[in-house]
Amino acid sequence: EGIVNGASFAPGATPVAPGSLLSVFGVNLTEVSAVAASLPLPRELAGVKILVGGLEAPLVAAVAEAGPGYDQILFQLPVELGTATYADVVVVNNGVISGAEGLSLAPAVPAAFTISQQGTGAAAALHGDFAPVSATRPARPGQTILLFATGLGPVRPPAASGEPPAALSTVAGGVALTIGGRPARLLFAGLAPGFVGLYQINVTVPEGLPSGEAELLVSVDGISSGEGVTIPIG
């Protein structure tokens, strides 16, 4: 269970969606740290490759000694696995091949990015002027805010693995969002321009919400993101 959703860090047994950003944690995955310097994302970084179902995955970053006794690699699950329900993941470090780790797949498994980068707490949200939503500048009922997620599934038109969308794309599935338990008006849900595997959601905060932390839930075709993500309302 060392492979997790890059936004929610949900346990490894939780399914993930093709096109999502994922993190793999382990020992001896990389000797050096490196970050992809350009797009499209490379299939090899710091001598490291990740094979998912036999496909080379686009790599975002390799982090040596990301924590006590472990390394971390951030990658995109290839979109070509769109119809698969299972895939083996193998890390290749300078020609040395790891054991395989099984991964369950689903068409869409949404997860919102958070400021803590651990999948819980305040969502990584922006006001319309691109200033961060925060406790000192909370979102207000009736205001449009921008949210960011991964795992929302296929988009139209599609984007190739490792590449940002060539045109404005929208999520193919049915996206719904609630803030504080109330439905929020969805203005846009699709891949964020200029990014790989990152989805942008533009919504209007529901009227009548009380001040304080309001729970945020994103769903695609009835599959909901995990609990514990909030939006400060003022």
mmCIF file of C-alpha atoms in Angstrom:
data_model
loop_
_atom_site.group_PDB
_atom_site.id
_atom_site.type_symbol
_atom_site.label_atom_id
_atom_site.label_comp_id
_atom_site.label_asym_id
_atom_site.label_seq_id
_atom_site.Cartn_x
_atom_site.Cartn_y
_atom_site.Cartn_z
ATOM 1 C CA GLU A 1 0.000 0.000 0.000
ATOM 2 C CA GLY A 2 2.866 2.360 -0.777
ATOM 3 C CA ILE A 3 1.162 3.868 -3.839
ATOM 4 C CA VAL A 4 -1.403 6.562 -3.040
ATOM 5 C CA ASN A 5 -3.475 9.321 -4.614
ATOM 6 C CA GLY A 6 -1.293 12.419 -4.885
ATOM 7 C CA ALA A 7 -3.982 14.692 -3.434
ATOM 8 C CA SER A 8 -5.783 12.667 -0.778
ATOM 9 C CA PHE A 9 -3.038 10.202 0.204
ATOM 10 C CA ALA A 10 -5.855 7.683 0.658
ATOM 11 C CA PRO A 11 -4.603 4.199 1.634
ATOM 12 C CA GLY A 12 -3.103 2.163 -1.156
ATOM 13 C CA ALA A 13 -6.070 -0.230 -1.260
ATOM 14 C CA THR A 14 -8.279 2.661 -2.455
ATOM 15 C CA PRO A 15 -8.729 2.588 -6.271
ATOM 16 C CA VAL A 16 -7.223 5.343 -8.408
ATOM 17 C CA ALA A 17 -8.228 6.713 -11.802
ATOM 18 C CA PRO A 18 -6.125 6.786 -14.976
ATOM 19 C CA GLY A 19 -4.740 10.264 -15.581
ATOM 20 C CA SER A 20 -4.426 10.904 -11.827
ATOM 21 C CA LEU A 21 -1.349 12.178 -10.044
ATOM 22 C CA LEU A 22 0.003 9.513 -7.681
ATOM 23 C CA SER A 23 2.856 9.138 -5.205
ATOM 24 C CA VAL A 24 4.840 5.971 -4.590
ATOM 25 C CA PHE A 25 6.776 5.601 -1.338
ATOM 26 C CA GLY A 26 9.518 3.055 -0.767
ATOM 27 C CA VAL A 27 13.145 2.234 -0.053
ATOM 28 C CA ASN A 28 15.964 2.663 -2.589
ATOM 29 C CA LEU A 29 13.638 4.147 -5.214
ATOM 30 C CA THR A 30 16.115 6.914 -6.118
ATOM 31 C CA GLU A 31 19.559 8.129 -5.062
ATOM 32 C CA VAL A 32 19.025 11.787 -6.026
ATOM 33 C CA SER A 33 16.176 14.268 -6.106
ATOM 34 C CA ALA A 34 14.965 15.781 -9.368
ATOM 35 C CA VAL A 35 11.937 17.599 -10.745
ATOM 36 C CA ALA A 36 10.695 17.503 -14.346
ATOM 37 C CA ALA A 37 11.884 20.726 -15.954
ATOM 38 C CA SER A 38 9.557 20.867 -18.954
ATOM 39 C CA LEU A 39 6.477 19.430 -20.629
ATOM 40 C CA PRO A 40 5.628 16.857 -21.812
ATOM 41 C CA LEU A 41 6.704 15.047 -18.650
ATOM 42 C CA PRO A 42 9.661 12.660 -19.048
ATOM 43 C CA ARG A 43 9.378 8.888 -18.728
ATOM 44 C CA GLU A 44 12.761 8.762 -16.981
ATOM 45 C CA LEU A 45 13.988 11.069 -14.227
ATOM 46 C CA ALA A 46 17.189 10.771 -12.162
ATOM 47 C CA GLY A 47 17.693 7.293 -13.616
ATOM 48 C CA VAL A 48 14.232 6.190 -12.473
ATOM 49 C CA LYS A 49 11.333 4.766 -14.474
ATOM 50 C CA ILE A 50 7.890 3.603 -13.337
ATOM 51 C CA LEU A 51 6.068 0.928 -15.308
ATOM 52 C CA VAL A 52 2.300 0.633 -14.805
ATOM 53 C CA GLY A 53 0.723 -2.291 -16.582
ATOM 54 C CA GLY A 54 3.864 -2.349 -18.739
ATOM 55 C CA LEU A 55 3.499 1.321 -19.732
ATOM 56 C CA GLU A 56 6.126 3.918 -18.839
ATOM 57 C CA ALA A 57 4.457 6.509 -16.611
ATOM 58 C CA PRO A 58 5.148 10.269 -16.920
ATOM 59 C CA LEU A 59 7.257 11.426 -13.957
ATOM 60 C CA VAL A 60 6.786 14.691 -12.051
ATOM 61 C CA ALA A 61 9.463 14.418 -9.363
ATOM 62 C CA ALA A 62 11.803 12.008 -7.597
ATOM 63 C CA VAL A 63 12.626 12.786 -3.971
ATOM 64 C CA ALA A 64 15.466 10.970 -2.229
ATOM 65 C CA GLU A 65 15.000 10.671 1.553
ATOM 66 C CA ALA A 66 11.576 12.308 1.445
ATOM 67 C CA GLY A 67 11.149 11.149 5.034
ATOM 68 C CA PRO A 68 12.805 8.927 7.615
ATOM 69 C CA GLY A 69 13.919 5.835 5.715
ATOM 70 C CA TYR A 70 11.912 6.308 2.534
ATOM 71 C CA ASP A 71 11.979 7.912 -0.917
ATOM 72 C CA GLN A 72 9.046 9.305 -2.910
ATOM 73 C CA ILE A 73 8.240 9.533 -6.615
ATOM 74 C CA LEU A 74 5.338 11.583 -7.969
ATOM 75 C CA PHE A 75 3.956 10.387 -11.307
ATOM 76 C CA GLN A 76 0.902 10.383 -13.538
ATOM 77 C CA LEU A 77 -1.051 7.179 -13.990
ATOM 78 C CA PRO A 78 -1.141 6.698 -17.792
ATOM 79 C CA VAL A 79 -4.486 7.631 -19.341
ATOM 80 C CA GLU A 80 -4.114 4.666 -21.720
ATOM 81 C CA LEU A 81 -5.202 2.445 -18.804
ATOM 82 C CA GLY A 82 -8.694 3.929 -19.013
ATOM 83 C CA THR A 83 -10.547 0.602 -19.340
ATOM 84 C CA ALA A 84 -8.349 -1.425 -16.973
ATOM 85 C CA THR A 85 -9.426 -2.407 -13.459
ATOM 86 C CA TYR A 86 -6.015 -3.560 -12.200
ATOM 87 C CA ALA A 87 -2.358 -2.964 -13.001
ATOM 88 C CA ASP A 88 1.016 -3.930 -11.560
ATOM 89 C CA VAL A 89 3.431 -1.097 -10.725
ATOM 90 C CA VAL A 90 7.191 -1.581 -10.945
ATOM 91 C CA VAL A 91 9.942 0.939 -10.174
ATOM 92 C CA VAL A 92 13.178 0.704 -12.169
ATOM 93 C CA ASN A 93 16.110 2.476 -10.493
ATOM 94 C CA ASN A 94 19.117 2.631 -12.813
ATOM 95 C CA GLY A 95 18.257 -0.774 -14.246
ATOM 96 C CA VAL A 96 17.394 -2.427 -10.918
ATOM 97 C CA ILE A 97 13.770 -3.599 -10.914
ATOM 98 C CA SER A 98 11.553 -3.572 -7.821
ATOM 99 C CA GLY A 99 8.943 -6.125 -6.944
ATOM 100 C CA ALA A 100 5.500 -5.473 -8.383
ATOM 101 C CA GLU A 101 2.796 -3.690 -6.383
ATOM 102 C CA GLY A 102 -0.824 -4.185 -7.438
ATOM 103 C CA LEU A 103 -3.057 -1.181 -8.040
ATOM 104 C CA SER A 104 -6.859 -1.155 -8.357
ATOM 105 C CA LEU A 105 -8.233 1.204 -11.024
ATOM 106 C CA ALA A 106 -11.590 2.904 -11.497
ATOM 107 C CA PRO A 107 -12.862 5.388 -14.130
ATOM 108 C CA ALA A 108 -12.979 8.279 -11.639
ATOM 109 C CA VAL A 109 -11.851 8.630 -8.012
ATOM 110 C CA PRO A 110 -11.890 12.362 -7.185
ATOM 111 C CA ALA A 111 -9.625 13.910 -4.567
ATOM 112 C CA ALA A 112 -9.163 17.595 -3.742
ATOM 113 C CA PHE A 113 -5.755 19.130 -3.134
ATOM 114 C CA THR A 114 -5.247 20.737 0.265
ATOM 115 C CA ILE A 115 -2.883 23.325 1.696
ATOM 116 C CA SER A 116 -1.402 20.694 4.024
ATOM 117 C CA GLN A 117 -0.632 18.506 0.967
ATOM 118 C CA GLN A 118 -1.942 15.555 2.978
ATOM 119 C CA GLY A 119 -5.511 15.375 1.681
ATOM 120 C CA THR A 120 -7.150 16.876 4.775
ATOM 121 C CA GLY A 121 -7.787 20.351 6.146
ATOM 122 C CA ALA A 122 -8.252 23.524 4.122
ATOM 123 C CA ALA A 123 -8.609 23.031 0.375
ATOM 124 C CA ALA A 124 -6.080 24.633 -1.970
ATOM 125 C CA ALA A 125 -8.591 27.197 -3.270
ATOM 126 C CA LEU A 126 -8.301 30.555 -4.985
ATOM 127 C CA HIS A 127 -10.504 33.630 -5.177
ATOM 128 C CA GLY A 128 -11.446 35.005 -8.582
ATOM 129 C CA ASP A 129 -8.411 37.310 -8.428
ATOM 130 C CA PHE A 130 -6.207 34.209 -7.822
ATOM 131 C CA ALA A 131 -5.464 35.163 -4.212
ATOM 132 C CA PRO A 132 -5.574 32.148 -1.855
ATOM 133 C CA VAL A 133 -8.740 31.424 0.088
ATOM 134 C CA SER A 134 -7.696 31.458 3.738
ATOM 135 C CA ALA A 135 -8.965 32.044 7.258
ATOM 136 C CA THR A 136 -7.961 35.709 6.937
ATOM 137 C CA ARG A 137 -9.636 36.005 3.533
ATOM 138 C CA PRO A 138 -12.385 33.372 3.486
ATOM 139 C CA ALA A 139 -14.763 32.509 0.677
ATOM 140 C CA ARG A 140 -18.103 34.308 0.831
ATOM 141 C CA PRO A 141 -21.537 32.963 -0.095
ATOM 142 C CA GLY A 142 -22.348 33.836 -3.702
ATOM 143 C CA GLN A 143 -18.676 34.178 -4.639
ATOM 144 C CA THR A 144 -16.971 32.122 -7.336
ATOM 145 C CA ILE A 145 -13.844 30.245 -6.239
ATOM 146 C CA LEU A 146 -11.357 27.935 -7.957
ATOM 147 C CA LEU A 147 -10.604 24.472 -6.586
ATOM 148 C CA PHE A 148 -8.034 21.891 -7.678
ATOM 149 C CA ALA A 149 -8.266 18.111 -7.721
ATOM 150 C CA THR A 150 -7.076 14.963 -9.415
ATOM 151 C CA GLY A 151 -8.807 11.741 -10.410
ATOM 152 C CA LEU A 152 -11.900 13.206 -12.057
ATOM 153 C CA GLY A 153 -11.548 10.795 -14.965
ATOM 154 C CA PRO A 154 -11.765 11.178 -18.762
ATOM 155 C CA VAL A 155 -12.063 14.592 -20.367
ATOM 156 C CA ARG A 156 -13.293 15.904 -23.705
ATOM 157 C CA PRO A 157 -11.216 16.490 -25.747
ATOM 158 C CA PRO A 158 -8.739 14.002 -24.258
ATOM 159 C CA ALA A 159 -5.175 14.889 -23.268
ATOM 160 C CA ALA A 160 -2.279 12.488 -23.837
ATOM 161 C CA SER A 161 -0.346 11.073 -20.893
ATOM 162 C CA GLY A 162 2.300 13.485 -19.641
ATOM 163 C CA GLU A 163 0.969 16.393 -21.688
ATOM 164 C CA PRO A 164 -1.138 19.412 -20.708
ATOM 165 C CA PRO A 165 -4.468 19.833 -22.512
ATOM 166 C CA ALA A 166 -4.075 21.240 -26.011
ATOM 167 C CA ALA A 167 -7.487 22.907 -25.746
ATOM 168 C CA LEU A 168 -10.015 23.688 -23.042
ATOM 169 C CA SER A 169 -11.251 20.317 -21.799
ATOM 170 C CA THR A 170 -14.158 19.325 -19.587
ATOM 171 C CA VAL A 171 -14.771 16.252 -17.455
ATOM 172 C CA ALA A 172 -16.789 13.647 -19.342
ATOM 173 C CA GLY A 173 -18.537 12.312 -16.212
ATOM 174 C CA GLY A 174 -21.172 13.984 -14.091
ATOM 175 C CA VAL A 175 -19.423 16.282 -11.600
ATOM 176 C CA ALA A 176 -21.195 17.549 -8.479
ATOM 177 C CA LEU A 177 -19.898 19.500 -5.519
ATOM 178 C CA THR A 178 -21.227 20.380 -2.080
ATOM 179 C CA ILE A 179 -19.939 22.944 0.412
ATOM 180 C CA GLY A 180 -21.230 22.658 3.943
ATOM 181 C CA GLY A 181 -23.659 19.999 2.732
ATOM 182 C CA ARG A 182 -25.277 22.344 0.202
ATOM 183 C CA PRO A 183 -25.022 21.910 -3.582
ATOM 184 C CA ALA A 184 -22.660 24.410 -5.191
ATOM 185 C CA ARG A 185 -23.241 25.791 -8.673
ATOM 186 C CA LEU A 186 -20.650 24.293 -11.006
ATOM 187 C CA LEU A 187 -19.261 26.670 -13.628
ATOM 188 C CA PHE A 188 -16.357 24.600 -14.977
ATOM 189 C CA ALA A 189 -14.698 21.234 -14.317
ATOM 190 C CA GLY A 190 -11.816 20.149 -16.524
ATOM 191 C CA LEU A 191 -8.058 19.920 -16.815
ATOM 192 C CA ALA A 192 -6.213 23.017 -15.608
ATOM 193 C CA PRO A 193 -4.568 24.721 -18.607
ATOM 194 C CA GLY A 194 -0.800 24.230 -18.700
ATOM 195 C CA PHE A 195 -0.746 21.373 -16.157
ATOM 196 C CA VAL A 196 -0.663 17.565 -16.280
ATOM 197 C CA GLY A 197 -3.153 15.499 -14.297
ATOM 198 C CA LEU A 198 -4.474 18.556 -12.456
ATOM 199 C CA TYR A 199 -8.190 19.358 -12.641
ATOM 200 C CA GLN A 200 -9.658 22.793 -12.012
ATOM 201 C CA ILE A 201 -13.174 23.289 -10.667
ATOM 202 C CA ASN A 202 -14.853 26.703 -10.701
ATOM 203 C CA VAL A 203 -17.873 26.900 -8.395
ATOM 204 C CA THR A 204 -20.151 29.440 -6.759
ATOM 205 C CA VAL A 205 -20.278 29.176 -2.975
ATOM 206 C CA PRO A 206 -23.877 28.419 -1.863
ATOM 207 C CA GLU A 207 -25.848 31.204 -0.260
ATOM 208 C CA GLY A 208 -26.771 31.022 3.409
ATOM 209 C CA LEU A 209 -23.693 29.221 4.679
ATOM 210 C CA PRO A 210 -22.642 30.196 8.202
ATOM 211 C CA SER A 211 -19.142 31.499 8.900
ATOM 212 C CA GLY A 212 -16.551 28.881 9.770
ATOM 213 C CA GLU A 213 -15.065 25.764 8.209
ATOM 214 C CA ALA A 214 -17.439 24.098 5.718
ATOM 215 C CA GLU A 215 -16.856 20.568 4.472
ATOM 216 C CA LEU A 216 -16.075 20.212 0.765
ATOM 217 C CA LEU A 217 -17.074 17.105 -1.188
ATOM 218 C CA VAL A 218 -16.495 16.488 -4.896
ATOM 219 C CA SER A 219 -18.156 13.616 -6.732
ATOM 220 C CA VAL A 220 -18.057 12.195 -10.248
ATOM 221 C CA ASP A 221 -20.880 9.886 -11.320
ATOM 222 C CA GLY A 222 -21.720 9.294 -7.655
ATOM 223 C CA ILE A 223 -18.139 8.519 -6.541
ATOM 224 C CA SER A 224 -17.232 11.031 -3.842
ATOM 225 C CA SER A 225 -13.919 12.425 -2.607
ATOM 226 C CA GLY A 226 -12.822 11.629 0.930
ATOM 227 C CA GLU A 227 -14.014 13.508 3.974
ATOM 228 C CA GLY A 228 -11.915 15.965 5.951
ATOM 229 C CA VAL A 229 -11.421 18.689 3.338
ATOM 230 C CA THR A 230 -12.810 22.122 4.250
ATOM 231 C CA ILE A 231 -13.327 25.656 2.941
ATOM 232 C CA PRO A 232 -13.230 28.690 5.265
ATOM 233 C CA ILE A 233 -16.454 30.671 4.918
ATOM 234 C CA GLY A 234 -16.817 34.281 6.043
#
